Structures are given as structure tokens and as C-alpha cells.
Coordinates of C-alpha atoms in Angstrom, one line a residue:
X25 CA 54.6 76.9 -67.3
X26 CA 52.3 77.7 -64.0
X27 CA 52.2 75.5 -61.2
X28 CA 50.0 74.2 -58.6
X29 CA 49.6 71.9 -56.0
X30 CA 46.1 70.6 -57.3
X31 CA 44.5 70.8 -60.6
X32 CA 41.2 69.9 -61.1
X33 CA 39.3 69.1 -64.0
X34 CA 35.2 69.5 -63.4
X35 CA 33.7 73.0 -61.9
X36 CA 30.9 70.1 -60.3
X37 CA 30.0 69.2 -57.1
X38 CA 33.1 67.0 -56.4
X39 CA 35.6 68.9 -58.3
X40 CA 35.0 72.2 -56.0
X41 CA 35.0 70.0 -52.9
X42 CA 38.3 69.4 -53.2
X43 CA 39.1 73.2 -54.2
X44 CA 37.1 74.4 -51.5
X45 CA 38.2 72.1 -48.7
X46 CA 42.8 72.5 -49.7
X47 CA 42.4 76.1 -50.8
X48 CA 42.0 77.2 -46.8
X49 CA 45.0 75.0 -46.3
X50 CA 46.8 77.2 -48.1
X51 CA 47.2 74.9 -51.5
X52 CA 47.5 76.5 -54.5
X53 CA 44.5 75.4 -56.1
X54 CA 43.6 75.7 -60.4
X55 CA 39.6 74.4 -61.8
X56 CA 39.1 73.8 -65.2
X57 CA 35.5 74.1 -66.5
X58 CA 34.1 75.7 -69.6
X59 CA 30.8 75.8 -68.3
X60 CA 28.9 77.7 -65.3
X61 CA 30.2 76.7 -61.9
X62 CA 28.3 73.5 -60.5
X63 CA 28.5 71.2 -62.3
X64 CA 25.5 68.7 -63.2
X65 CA 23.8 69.1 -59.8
X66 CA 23.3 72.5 -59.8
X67 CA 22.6 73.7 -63.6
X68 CA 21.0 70.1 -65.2
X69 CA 20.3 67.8 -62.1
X70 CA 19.6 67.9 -58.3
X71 CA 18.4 72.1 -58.0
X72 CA 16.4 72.3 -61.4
X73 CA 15.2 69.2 -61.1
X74 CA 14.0 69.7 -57.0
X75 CA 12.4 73.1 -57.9
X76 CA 10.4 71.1 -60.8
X77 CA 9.4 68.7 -58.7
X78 CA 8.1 71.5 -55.9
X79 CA 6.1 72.9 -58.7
X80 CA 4.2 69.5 -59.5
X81 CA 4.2 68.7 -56.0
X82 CA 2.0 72.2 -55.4
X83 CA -0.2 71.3 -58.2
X84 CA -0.7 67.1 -56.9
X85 CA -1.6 68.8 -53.7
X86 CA -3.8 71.3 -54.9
X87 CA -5.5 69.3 -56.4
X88 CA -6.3 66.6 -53.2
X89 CA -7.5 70.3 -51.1
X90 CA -10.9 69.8 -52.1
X91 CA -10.9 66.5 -49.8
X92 CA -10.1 68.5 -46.7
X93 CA -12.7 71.0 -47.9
X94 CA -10.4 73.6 -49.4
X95 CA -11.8 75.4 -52.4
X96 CA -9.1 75.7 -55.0
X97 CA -9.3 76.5 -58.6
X98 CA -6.1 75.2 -60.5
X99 CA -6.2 77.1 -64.0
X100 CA -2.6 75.2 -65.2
X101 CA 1.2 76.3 -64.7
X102 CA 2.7 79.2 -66.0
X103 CA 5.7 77.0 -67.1
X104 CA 7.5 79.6 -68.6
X105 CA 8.1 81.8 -65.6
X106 CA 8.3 78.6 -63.7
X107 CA 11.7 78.4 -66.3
X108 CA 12.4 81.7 -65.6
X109 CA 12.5 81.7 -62.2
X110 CA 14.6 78.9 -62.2
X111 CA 17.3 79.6 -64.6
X112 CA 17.7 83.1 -62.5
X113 CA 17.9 80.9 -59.1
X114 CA 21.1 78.9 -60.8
X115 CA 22.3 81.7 -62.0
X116 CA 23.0 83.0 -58.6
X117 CA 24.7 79.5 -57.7
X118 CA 27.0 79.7 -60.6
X119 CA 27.8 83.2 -59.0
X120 CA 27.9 82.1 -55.9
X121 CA 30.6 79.6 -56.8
X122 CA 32.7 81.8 -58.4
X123 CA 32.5 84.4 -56.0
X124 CA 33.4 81.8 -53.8
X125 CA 36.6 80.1 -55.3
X126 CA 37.7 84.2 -55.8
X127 CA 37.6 84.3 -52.0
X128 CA 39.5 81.4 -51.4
X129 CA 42.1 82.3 -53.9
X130 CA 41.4 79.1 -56.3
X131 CA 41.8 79.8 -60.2
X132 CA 39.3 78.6 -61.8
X133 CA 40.0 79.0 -65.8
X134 CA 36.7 78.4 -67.6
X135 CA 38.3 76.5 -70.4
X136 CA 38.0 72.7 -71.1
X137 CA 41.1 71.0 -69.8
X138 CA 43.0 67.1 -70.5
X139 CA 46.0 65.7 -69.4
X140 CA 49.2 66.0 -71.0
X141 CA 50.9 63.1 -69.3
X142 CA 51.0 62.3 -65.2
X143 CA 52.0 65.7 -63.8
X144 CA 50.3 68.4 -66.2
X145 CA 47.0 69.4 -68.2
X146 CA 46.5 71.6 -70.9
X147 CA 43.4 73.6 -72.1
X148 CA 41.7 74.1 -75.2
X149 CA 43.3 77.5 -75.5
X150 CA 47.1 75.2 -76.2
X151 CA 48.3 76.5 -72.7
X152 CA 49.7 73.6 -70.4
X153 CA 49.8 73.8 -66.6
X154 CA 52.0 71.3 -64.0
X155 CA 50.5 70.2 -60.9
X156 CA 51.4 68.1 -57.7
X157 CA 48.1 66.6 -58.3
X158 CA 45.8 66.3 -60.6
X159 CA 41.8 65.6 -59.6
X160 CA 39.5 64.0 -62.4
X161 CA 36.0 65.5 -61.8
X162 CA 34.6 65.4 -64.9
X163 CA 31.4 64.1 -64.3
X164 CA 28.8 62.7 -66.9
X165 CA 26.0 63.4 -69.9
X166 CA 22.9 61.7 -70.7
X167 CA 23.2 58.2 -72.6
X168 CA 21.5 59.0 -76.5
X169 CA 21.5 55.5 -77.8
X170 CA 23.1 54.9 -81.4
X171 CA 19.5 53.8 -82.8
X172 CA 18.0 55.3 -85.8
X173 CA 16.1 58.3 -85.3
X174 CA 17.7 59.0 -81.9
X175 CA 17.9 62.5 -83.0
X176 CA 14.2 62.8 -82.5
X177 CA 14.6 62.6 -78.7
X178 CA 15.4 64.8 -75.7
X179 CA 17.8 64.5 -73.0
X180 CA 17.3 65.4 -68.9
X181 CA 19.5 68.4 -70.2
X182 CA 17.4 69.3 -72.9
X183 CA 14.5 69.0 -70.7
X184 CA 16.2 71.7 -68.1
X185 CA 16.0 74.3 -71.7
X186 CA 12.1 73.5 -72.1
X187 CA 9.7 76.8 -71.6
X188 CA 6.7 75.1 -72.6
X189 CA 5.5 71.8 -71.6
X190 CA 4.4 69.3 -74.4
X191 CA 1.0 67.8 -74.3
X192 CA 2.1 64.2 -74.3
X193 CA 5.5 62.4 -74.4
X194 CA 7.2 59.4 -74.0
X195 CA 10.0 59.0 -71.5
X196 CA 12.9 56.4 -72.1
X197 CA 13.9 54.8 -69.3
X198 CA 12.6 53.5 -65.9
X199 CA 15.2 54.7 -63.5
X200 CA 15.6 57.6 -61.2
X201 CA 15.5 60.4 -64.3
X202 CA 13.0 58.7 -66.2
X203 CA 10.6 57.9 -63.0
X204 CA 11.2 61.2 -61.7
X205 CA 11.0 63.4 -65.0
X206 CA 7.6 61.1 -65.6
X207 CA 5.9 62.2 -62.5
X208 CA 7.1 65.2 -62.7
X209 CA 5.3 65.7 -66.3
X210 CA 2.1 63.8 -65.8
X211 CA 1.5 66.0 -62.3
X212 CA 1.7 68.9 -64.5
X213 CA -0.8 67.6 -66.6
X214 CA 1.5 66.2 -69.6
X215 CA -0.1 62.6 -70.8
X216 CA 2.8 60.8 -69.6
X217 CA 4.3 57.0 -70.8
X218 CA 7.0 55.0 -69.4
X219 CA 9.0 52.9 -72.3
X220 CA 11.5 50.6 -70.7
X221 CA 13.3 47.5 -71.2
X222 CA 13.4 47.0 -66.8
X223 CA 10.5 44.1 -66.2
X224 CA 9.3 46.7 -62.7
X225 CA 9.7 50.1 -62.3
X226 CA 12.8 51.3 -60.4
X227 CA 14.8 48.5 -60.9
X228 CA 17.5 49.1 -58.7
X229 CA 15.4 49.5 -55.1
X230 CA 13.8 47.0 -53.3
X231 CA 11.0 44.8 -55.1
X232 CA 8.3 46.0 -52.9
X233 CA 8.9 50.2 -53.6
X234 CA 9.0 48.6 -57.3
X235 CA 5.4 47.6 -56.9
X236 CA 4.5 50.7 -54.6
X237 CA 5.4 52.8 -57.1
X238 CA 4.1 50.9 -60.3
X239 CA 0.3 51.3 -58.1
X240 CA 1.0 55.3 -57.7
X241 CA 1.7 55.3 -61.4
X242 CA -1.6 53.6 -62.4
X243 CA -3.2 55.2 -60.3
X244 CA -1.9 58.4 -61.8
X245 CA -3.0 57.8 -65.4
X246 CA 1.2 56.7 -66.5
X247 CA 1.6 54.5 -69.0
X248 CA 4.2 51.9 -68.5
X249 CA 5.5 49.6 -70.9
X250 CA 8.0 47.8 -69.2
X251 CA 10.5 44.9 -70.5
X252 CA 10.3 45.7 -74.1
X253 CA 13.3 46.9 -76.1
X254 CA 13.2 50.1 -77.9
X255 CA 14.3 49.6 -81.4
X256 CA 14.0 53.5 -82.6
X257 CA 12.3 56.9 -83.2
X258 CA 10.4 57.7 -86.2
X259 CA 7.5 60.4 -87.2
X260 CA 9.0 64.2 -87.3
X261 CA 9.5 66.8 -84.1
X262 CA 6.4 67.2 -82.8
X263 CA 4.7 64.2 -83.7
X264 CA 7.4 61.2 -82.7
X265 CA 6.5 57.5 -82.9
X266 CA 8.8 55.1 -80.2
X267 CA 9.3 52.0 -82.5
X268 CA 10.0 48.6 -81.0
X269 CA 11.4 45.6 -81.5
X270 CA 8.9 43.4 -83.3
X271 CA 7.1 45.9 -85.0
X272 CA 5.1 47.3 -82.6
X273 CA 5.1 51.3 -82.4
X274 CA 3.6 53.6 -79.5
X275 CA 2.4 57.4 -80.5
X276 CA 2.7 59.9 -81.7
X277 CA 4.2 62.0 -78.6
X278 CA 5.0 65.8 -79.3
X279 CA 8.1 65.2 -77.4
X280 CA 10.4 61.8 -76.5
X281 CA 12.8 61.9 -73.3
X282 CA 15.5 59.3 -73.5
X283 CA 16.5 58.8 -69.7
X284 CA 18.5 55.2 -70.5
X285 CA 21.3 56.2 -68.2
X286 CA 24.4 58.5 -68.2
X287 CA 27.9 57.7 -69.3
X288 CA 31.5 59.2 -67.8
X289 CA 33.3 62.2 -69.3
X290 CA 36.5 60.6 -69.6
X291 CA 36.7 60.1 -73.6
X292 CA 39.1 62.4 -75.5
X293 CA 40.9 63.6 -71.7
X294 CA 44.0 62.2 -72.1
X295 CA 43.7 59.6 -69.9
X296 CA 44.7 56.2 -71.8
X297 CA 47.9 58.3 -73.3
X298 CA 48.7 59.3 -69.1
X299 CA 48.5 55.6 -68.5
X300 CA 45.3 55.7 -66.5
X301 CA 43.5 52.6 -66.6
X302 CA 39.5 52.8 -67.5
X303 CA 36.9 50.2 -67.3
X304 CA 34.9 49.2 -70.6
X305 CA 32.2 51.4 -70.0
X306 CA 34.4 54.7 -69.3
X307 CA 34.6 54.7 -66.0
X308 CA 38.6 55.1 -64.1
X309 CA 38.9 52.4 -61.5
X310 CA 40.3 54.3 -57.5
X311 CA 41.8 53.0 -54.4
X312 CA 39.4 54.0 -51.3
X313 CA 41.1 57.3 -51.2
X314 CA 40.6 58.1 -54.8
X315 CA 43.8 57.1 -56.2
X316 CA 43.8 55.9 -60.0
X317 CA 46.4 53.3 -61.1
X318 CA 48.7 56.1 -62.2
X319 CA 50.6 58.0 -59.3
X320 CA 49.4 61.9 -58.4
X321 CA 46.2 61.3 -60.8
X322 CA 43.5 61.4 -58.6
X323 CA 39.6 60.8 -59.4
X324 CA 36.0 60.8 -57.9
X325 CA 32.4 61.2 -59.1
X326 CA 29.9 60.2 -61.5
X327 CA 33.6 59.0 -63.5
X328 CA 34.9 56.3 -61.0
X329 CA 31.4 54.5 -61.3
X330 CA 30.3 54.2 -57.9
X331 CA 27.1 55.7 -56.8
X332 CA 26.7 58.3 -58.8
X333 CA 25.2 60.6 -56.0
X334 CA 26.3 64.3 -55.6
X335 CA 26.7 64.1 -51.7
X336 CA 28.8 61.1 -52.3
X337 CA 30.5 62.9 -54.6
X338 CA 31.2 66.0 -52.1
X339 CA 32.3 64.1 -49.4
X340 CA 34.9 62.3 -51.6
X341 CA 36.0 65.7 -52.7
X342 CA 36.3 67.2 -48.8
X343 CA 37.6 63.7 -47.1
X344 CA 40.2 63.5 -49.6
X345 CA 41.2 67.1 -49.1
X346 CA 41.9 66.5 -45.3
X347 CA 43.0 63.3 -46.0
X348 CA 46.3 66.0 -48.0
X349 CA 45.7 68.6 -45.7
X350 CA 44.2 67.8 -42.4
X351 CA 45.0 64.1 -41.3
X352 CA 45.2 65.5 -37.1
X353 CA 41.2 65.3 -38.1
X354 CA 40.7 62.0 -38.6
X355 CA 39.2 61.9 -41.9
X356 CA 37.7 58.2 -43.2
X357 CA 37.4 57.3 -47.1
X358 CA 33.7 56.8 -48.1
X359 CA 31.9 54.0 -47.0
X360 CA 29.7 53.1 -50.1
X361 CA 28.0 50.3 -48.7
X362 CA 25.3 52.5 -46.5
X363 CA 24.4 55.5 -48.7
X364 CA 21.3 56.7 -48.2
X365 CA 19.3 57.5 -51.4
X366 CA 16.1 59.1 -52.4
X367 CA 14.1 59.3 -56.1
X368 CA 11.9 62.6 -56.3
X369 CA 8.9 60.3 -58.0
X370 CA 5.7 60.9 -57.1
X371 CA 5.4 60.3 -53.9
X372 CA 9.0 60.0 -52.8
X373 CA 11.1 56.5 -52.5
X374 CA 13.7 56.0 -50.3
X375 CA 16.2 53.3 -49.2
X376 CA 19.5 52.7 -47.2
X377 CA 21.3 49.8 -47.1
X378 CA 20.5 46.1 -48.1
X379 CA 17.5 45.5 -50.5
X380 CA 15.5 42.1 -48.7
X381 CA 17.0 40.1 -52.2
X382 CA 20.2 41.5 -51.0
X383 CA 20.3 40.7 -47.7
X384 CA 19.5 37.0 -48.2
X385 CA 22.3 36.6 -50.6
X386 CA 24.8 38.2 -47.8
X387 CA 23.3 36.9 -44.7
X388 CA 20.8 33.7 -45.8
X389 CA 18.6 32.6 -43.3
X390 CA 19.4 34.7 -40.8
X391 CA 17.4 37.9 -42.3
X392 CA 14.0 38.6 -40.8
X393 CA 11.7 41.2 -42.7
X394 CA 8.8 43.6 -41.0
X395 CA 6.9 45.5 -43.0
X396 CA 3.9 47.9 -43.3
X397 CA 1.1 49.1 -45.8
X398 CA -0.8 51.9 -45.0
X399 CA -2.9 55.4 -46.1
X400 CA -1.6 57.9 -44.5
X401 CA -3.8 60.8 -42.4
X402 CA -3.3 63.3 -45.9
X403 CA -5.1 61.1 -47.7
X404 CA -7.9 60.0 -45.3
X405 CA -10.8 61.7 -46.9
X406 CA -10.1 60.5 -50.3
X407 CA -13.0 58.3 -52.4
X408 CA -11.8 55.1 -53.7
X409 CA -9.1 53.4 -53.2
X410 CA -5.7 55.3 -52.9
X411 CA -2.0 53.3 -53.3
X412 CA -0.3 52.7 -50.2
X413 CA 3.1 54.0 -48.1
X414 CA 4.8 51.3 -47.9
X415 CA 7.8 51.0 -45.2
X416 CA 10.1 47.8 -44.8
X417 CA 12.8 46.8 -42.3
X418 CA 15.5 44.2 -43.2
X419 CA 17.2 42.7 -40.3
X420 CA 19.5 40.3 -40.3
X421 CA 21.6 37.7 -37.3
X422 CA 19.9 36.9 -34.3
X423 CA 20.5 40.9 -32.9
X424 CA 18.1 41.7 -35.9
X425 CA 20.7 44.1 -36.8
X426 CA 18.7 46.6 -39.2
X427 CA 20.7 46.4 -42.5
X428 CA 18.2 48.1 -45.0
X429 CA 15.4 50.3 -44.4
X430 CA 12.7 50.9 -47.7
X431 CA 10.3 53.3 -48.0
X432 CA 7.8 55.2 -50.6
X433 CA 5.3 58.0 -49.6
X434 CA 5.3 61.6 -48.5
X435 CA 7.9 63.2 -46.7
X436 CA 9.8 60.0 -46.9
X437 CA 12.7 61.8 -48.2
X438 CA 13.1 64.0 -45.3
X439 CA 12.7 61.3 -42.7
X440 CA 15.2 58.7 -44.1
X441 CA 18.0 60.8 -43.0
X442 CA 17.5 60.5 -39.2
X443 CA 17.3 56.6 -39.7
X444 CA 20.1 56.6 -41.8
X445 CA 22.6 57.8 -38.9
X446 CA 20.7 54.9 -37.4
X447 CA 21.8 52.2 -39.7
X448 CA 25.3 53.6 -39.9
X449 CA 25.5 53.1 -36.0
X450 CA 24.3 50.0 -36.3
X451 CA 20.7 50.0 -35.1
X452 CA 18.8 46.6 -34.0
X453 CA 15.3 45.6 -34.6
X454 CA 15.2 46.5 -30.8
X455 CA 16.4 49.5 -30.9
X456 CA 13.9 50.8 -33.0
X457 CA 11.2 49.0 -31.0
X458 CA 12.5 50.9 -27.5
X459 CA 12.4 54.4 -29.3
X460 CA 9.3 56.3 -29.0
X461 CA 7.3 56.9 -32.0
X462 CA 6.4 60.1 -32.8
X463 CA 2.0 60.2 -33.3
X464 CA 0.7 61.0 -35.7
X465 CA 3.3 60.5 -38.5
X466 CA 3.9 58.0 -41.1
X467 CA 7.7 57.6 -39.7
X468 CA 5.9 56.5 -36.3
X469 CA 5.3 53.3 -38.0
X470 CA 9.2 52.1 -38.4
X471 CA 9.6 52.1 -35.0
X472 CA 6.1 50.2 -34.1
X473 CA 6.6 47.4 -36.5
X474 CA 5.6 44.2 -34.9
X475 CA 5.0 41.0 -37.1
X476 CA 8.0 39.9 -39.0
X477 CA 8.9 36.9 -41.5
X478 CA 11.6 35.7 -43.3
X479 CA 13.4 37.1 -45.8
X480 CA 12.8 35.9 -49.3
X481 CA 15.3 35.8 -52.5
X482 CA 13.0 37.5 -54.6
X483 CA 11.7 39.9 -52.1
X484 CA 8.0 40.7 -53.1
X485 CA 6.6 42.0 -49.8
X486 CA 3.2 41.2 -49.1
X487 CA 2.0 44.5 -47.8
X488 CA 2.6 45.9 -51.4

């Protein structure tokens, strides 16, 4: 029976982190994956779904040229190549990957892989391996709910397998995939509805990006139907009706995306029979260095249920490593009350920290909120009315320590990051005000905010 000093199950994003971060230690390091190294990130999430986004990003701004008086003809998307282009691009990844684990001298053995007690794991192929450790990394799939005519609907996967884009869909869902796959769509010129059961858009950020957003949507010709329970599919591929509860039905769409969420990998790995406990919903409860209930059985991820994020999931994989490997470093478990977080809508949304209903549940009276409404400079030549940025600080104690920081419009997903070191370091409202703003820029106006009011349980910002 072969033996290592780590095992891990999942070729994703966490999975290799670990591999990549003990190998150079020398620890004698196995991967299990059957499918191209990655994981979701890189061949059905964060990549495909960034270089989609570029391409409707190209073709939004394209089409706003003529108000700078730029002559531009857009004749469509070659979607297609687009696909093409793209699949060719994560193939190199996947390459890249395994080149890399080759270099470092980890085994990966592309076979599907479960445990076989506390101490050992075998693959599809019957063969069982022993290991010191053993990392979970399985990571997730998209959530098909058990409704009749569910068939009749895509995933975010299935989406990433598209060469042609369909003339109108539905999307399922009105969270990051759905909200991002939507814009996404209707920028590429798709007729584009939102079906959700969520009363606002992009539930889980702060009230006022909610109603941002919503405007942007209108504004772009989306259709939302929001707080209504989906009861089905019906009509045939190609021509799908979304069927809800109470009889109403919306369609046909050529094409329905269901984007209600995505469930762990942990059913059929062996885990109950090894004694490790899961939660009702699949996921495997860890200690704040990734240890499951069941000693040397080790997990981190989209699995443990906690901010399903891919850099999150990284840094679990490399702090955990040196936590083994390299304590003389330092290394800290991850701190998953600040992570910063971005949705690639249209435009961008970003938040760290507290939401303003948040923070007056944690901090009461003491939370003081200043925020902004705005058109930016891209947009000043624009007829009619335009949807806002919108920014927001939450601050909370009489320091006006900044404990959430909001934001929707351009670029905002490239700026958050600077501000997130901010909050991490503990940033006051003062702070901020004592830092010179950078002119002109939309991220100027975070550090110029000057009227502020209380914060509010339900947290609908006037400037949105």
C-alpha cells in the first residue's frame, strides 16, 4: 500500500494550495482528481467566467463611445471563438498545474478518490493509499432543484460548454452566478430575465448595492421577477416556459439557467463511514485550522461552508501548510469575518465587512453611516438619466471605526482591495478623512465623505 504524508482529494484551488505550499517542505504529497487541474475556479468559475465578463464589458463600453464622440460600429460577438479562445486559455492552466505539481514532486493520480476509514483513501480504480493526513478539497456543483421539468434547464457549467448564445433566457437565481451570468447575457445582447424567490437583488450585500443594482438592471432592459417561487419547467429545449407557484408561467426562453446555489461534494466520499461529522446541508464542520471532528482528516473550501470564495479557499490551503511545515513563519488561521468580496454584475459590486443591518445588530447605536450617490466622469455626456455609483461607509463606537465599506460601479473591484488592508488594520472614519483623495476618481469620494447619520436596522441608504 503507498504512503504519504498528505493526501488530498480535489485538484481545485484549495486542494493544490496545500500540495504546492508542503511539497517544497519536502512532504510527500498524492492529489486525487479525475478532472483537469483547477478545480472550479479555473475550468467552470472565476477565469471563464472573468474572460466572459471582459467580453460584455468591451461591448457595454463600446457601445457608450459614441458619447465621447468615438465612432464605433458594433456588428455582434463572434461567441464562438470567444469559446474558443477561452477553452484554449484553461487549457494552458490545467497544464500549467500539472507541469507544476511534476516540478514539485506531488503525485497527482487523476482518478476519483474517498476515504477508506481515518488514515487511507482509495480510488475508483480499487487501489487504496495510507496517508499521515488526509485533506478534503472536494469542492462543489451547481444546485438542479428536484422540480418537474428541471431537466429543461442549464447549469453555470453548462453555460461554460455554450458556443452560441441563445436569443432570450431565463436565469434562476438572484445571487452572484445568477446576477453576474445575467449581465453578462443581456450585455451581449441576449433578452435577459431574472426569476427569483430573494424580495431584492443580491441578497446577501448591503440593502443599498441591492437597490443600486436593481436601477442598473432596469435601466439595462433585465427583467426581474423577484420573491416568487419557481414551481417548474415546462415547454421543450428551445422553447422553455418557467412555471410558478400559482399558475403563473413566464416564456418561452430558448434557454433556462438555474443559478439557485451550489451544494458540497461530500456525498458518496466516505465520510459518515470515517466518522466525520457533516452538517444537514453537506457541509463538514473544522476547527480554525481546518481540523474535522475526526483526527488527521483535514478539510477546507467550498465543503466546510464558509465563504465559498477561491482566495479564501487558497489561503486556507497555504496557512495550513505552514501551519505543518513552517510554524518559525508565523502563520494565522483565516480570519473570515473581513473578506473582501466582489460580484462581476454589471457594473461591479463590492463589500468588506459589516453590512449597515449588520453592524446595528453587533454595535447598536453606536454605528454612524456616510454615504454617496453619484455619475461618474465616464458617463458624463450621457442623455437621460443614468443609475448611480453608489459608495457607503459603516462606522461604528465613538472612534468611527470603519467596519464595512459598500460599493457598486466601475472599477470598484479593483479599488476595494487597497481599502480592504484598510479595514483589516482597523481604519477610522478619520483616517480616511486625513488621507488625500486621489482627483479625479470615483474612489476619491470614500475618503471625502462628509455628512453622516445613523445607522438603521433595515439599512436602505438614502443616496440609492
Amino acid at each position: 500500500m503507498e504512503h504519504y504524508d498528505i493526501i488530498v482529494i480535489g485538484g481545485g484551488s484549495g486542494g493544490l494550495a496545500v500540495a504546492e505550499r508542503a511539497a517544497p517542505h519536502g512532504a510527500r504529497v498524492a492529489v486525487f482528481d479525475p478532472k483537469p487541474l483547477g478545480g472550479t475556479c479555473v475550468n467552470e468559475g472565476c477565469v471563464p467566467k472573468k474572460l466572459t465578463w471582459y467580453a460584455a464589458e468591451h461591448m457595454g463600453q463600446a457601445r457608450q463611445a459614441g458619447e465621447f464622440a468615438v465612432d464605433v460600429d458594433i456588428r455582434g460577438i463572434r461567441y464562438g471563438e470567444l469559446a474558443e479562445r477561452r477553452q484554449k486559455l484553461l487549457g494552458n492552466l490545467n497544464d500549467f498545474w500539472a507541469g507544476h505539481l511534476e516540478k514539485l514532486g506531488v503525485t497527482h493520480i487523476a482518478e476519483r478518490a474517498r476515504l477508506n476509514g481515518s488514515d487511507r483513501v482509495i480510488s475508483e480504480s480499487g487501489a487504496e493509499y495510507r496517508a499521515d493526513r488526509i485533506v478534503l478539497a472536494m469542492g462543489g456543483a451547481p444546485v438542479v432543484p428536484p422540480l418537474e421539468g428541471a431537466e429543461l434547464g442549464a447549469t453555470s457549467d453548462d453555460f461554460f460548454q455554450w458556443t452560441e448564445l441563445p436569443e432570450s433566457i431565463a436565469v434562476i437565481g438572484a445571487g452572484y452566478i445568477g446576477l453576474e451570468m445575467a449581465g453578462m447575457l443581456r450585455s451581449m445582447g441576449v433578452k435577459t430575465d431574472v426569476v427569483a424567490m430573494e424580495d431584492r437583488v443580491l441578497e446577501m450585500f448591503d440593502p443599498a448595492i441591492s437597490a443600486a443594482l436593481d436601477q442598473h438592471m432596469e435601466h439595462q432592459g433585465i427583467g426581474r421577477h423577484l420573491g416568487v417561487k419557481v414551481a417548474g419547467l415546462g415547454g421543450e429545449p428551445g422553447a422553455v416556459t418557467v412555471q410558478l407557484e400559482g399558475g403563473q408561467e413566464l416564456g418561452p426562453f430558448e434557454q433556462v439557467l438555474w443559478a439557485v446555489g451550489r451544494k458540497p461534494a461530500t456525498a458518496d466520499m466516505g465520510l459518515e463511514e470515517a466518522g466525520v461529522e457533516l452538517a444537514r446541508d453537506g457541509t463538514t464542520p473544522v476547527d480554525e485550522w481546518q481540523a474535522t471532528n475526526v483526527e488527521g482528516i483535514y478539510a477546507l473550501g467550498d465543503i466546510i461552508g464558509k465563504a465559498p470564495l477561491t482566495p479564501v479557499a487558497i489561503a486556507a490551503g497555504r496557512r495550513l501548510a505552514e501551519h505543518w511545515y513552517a510554524p518559525e513563519n508565523d502563520p494565522v488561521p483565516v480570519d473570515y469575518e473581513q473578506i473582501p468580496t466582489v460580484t462581476f454584475t454589471h457594473p461591479t459590486a463590492g463589500m468588506v465587512g459589516l453590512t449597515e443591518p449588520e453592524a446595528v445588530e453587533r454595535h447598536g447605536d453606536s454605528v454612524r453611516v456616510y454615504e454617496t450617490s453619484f455619475g461618474g466622469l465616464d458617463r458624463a455626456f450621457a442623455e437621460g438619466e443614468v443609475p448611480p455609483v453608489v459608495m457607503k461607509l459603516v462606522c461604528a463606537g465613538n472612534d468611527e471605526k470603519v467596519v464595512g465599506i459598500h460599493m457598486i460601479g466601475p472599477h470598484v473591484d479593483e479599488m476595494l482591495q487597497g481599502f480592504a488592508v484598510a479595514v483589516r488594520m482597523g481604519a477610522t472614519k478619520r483616517d480616511l478623512d486625513l488621507t488625500i483623495p486621489l482627483h479625479p476618481t470615483s474612489a476619491e469620494e470614500l475618503v471625502t465623505l462628509k455628512q453622516g447619520r445613523p445607522g438603521r436596522a433595515e439599512g436602505l441608504a438614502e443616496a440609492a
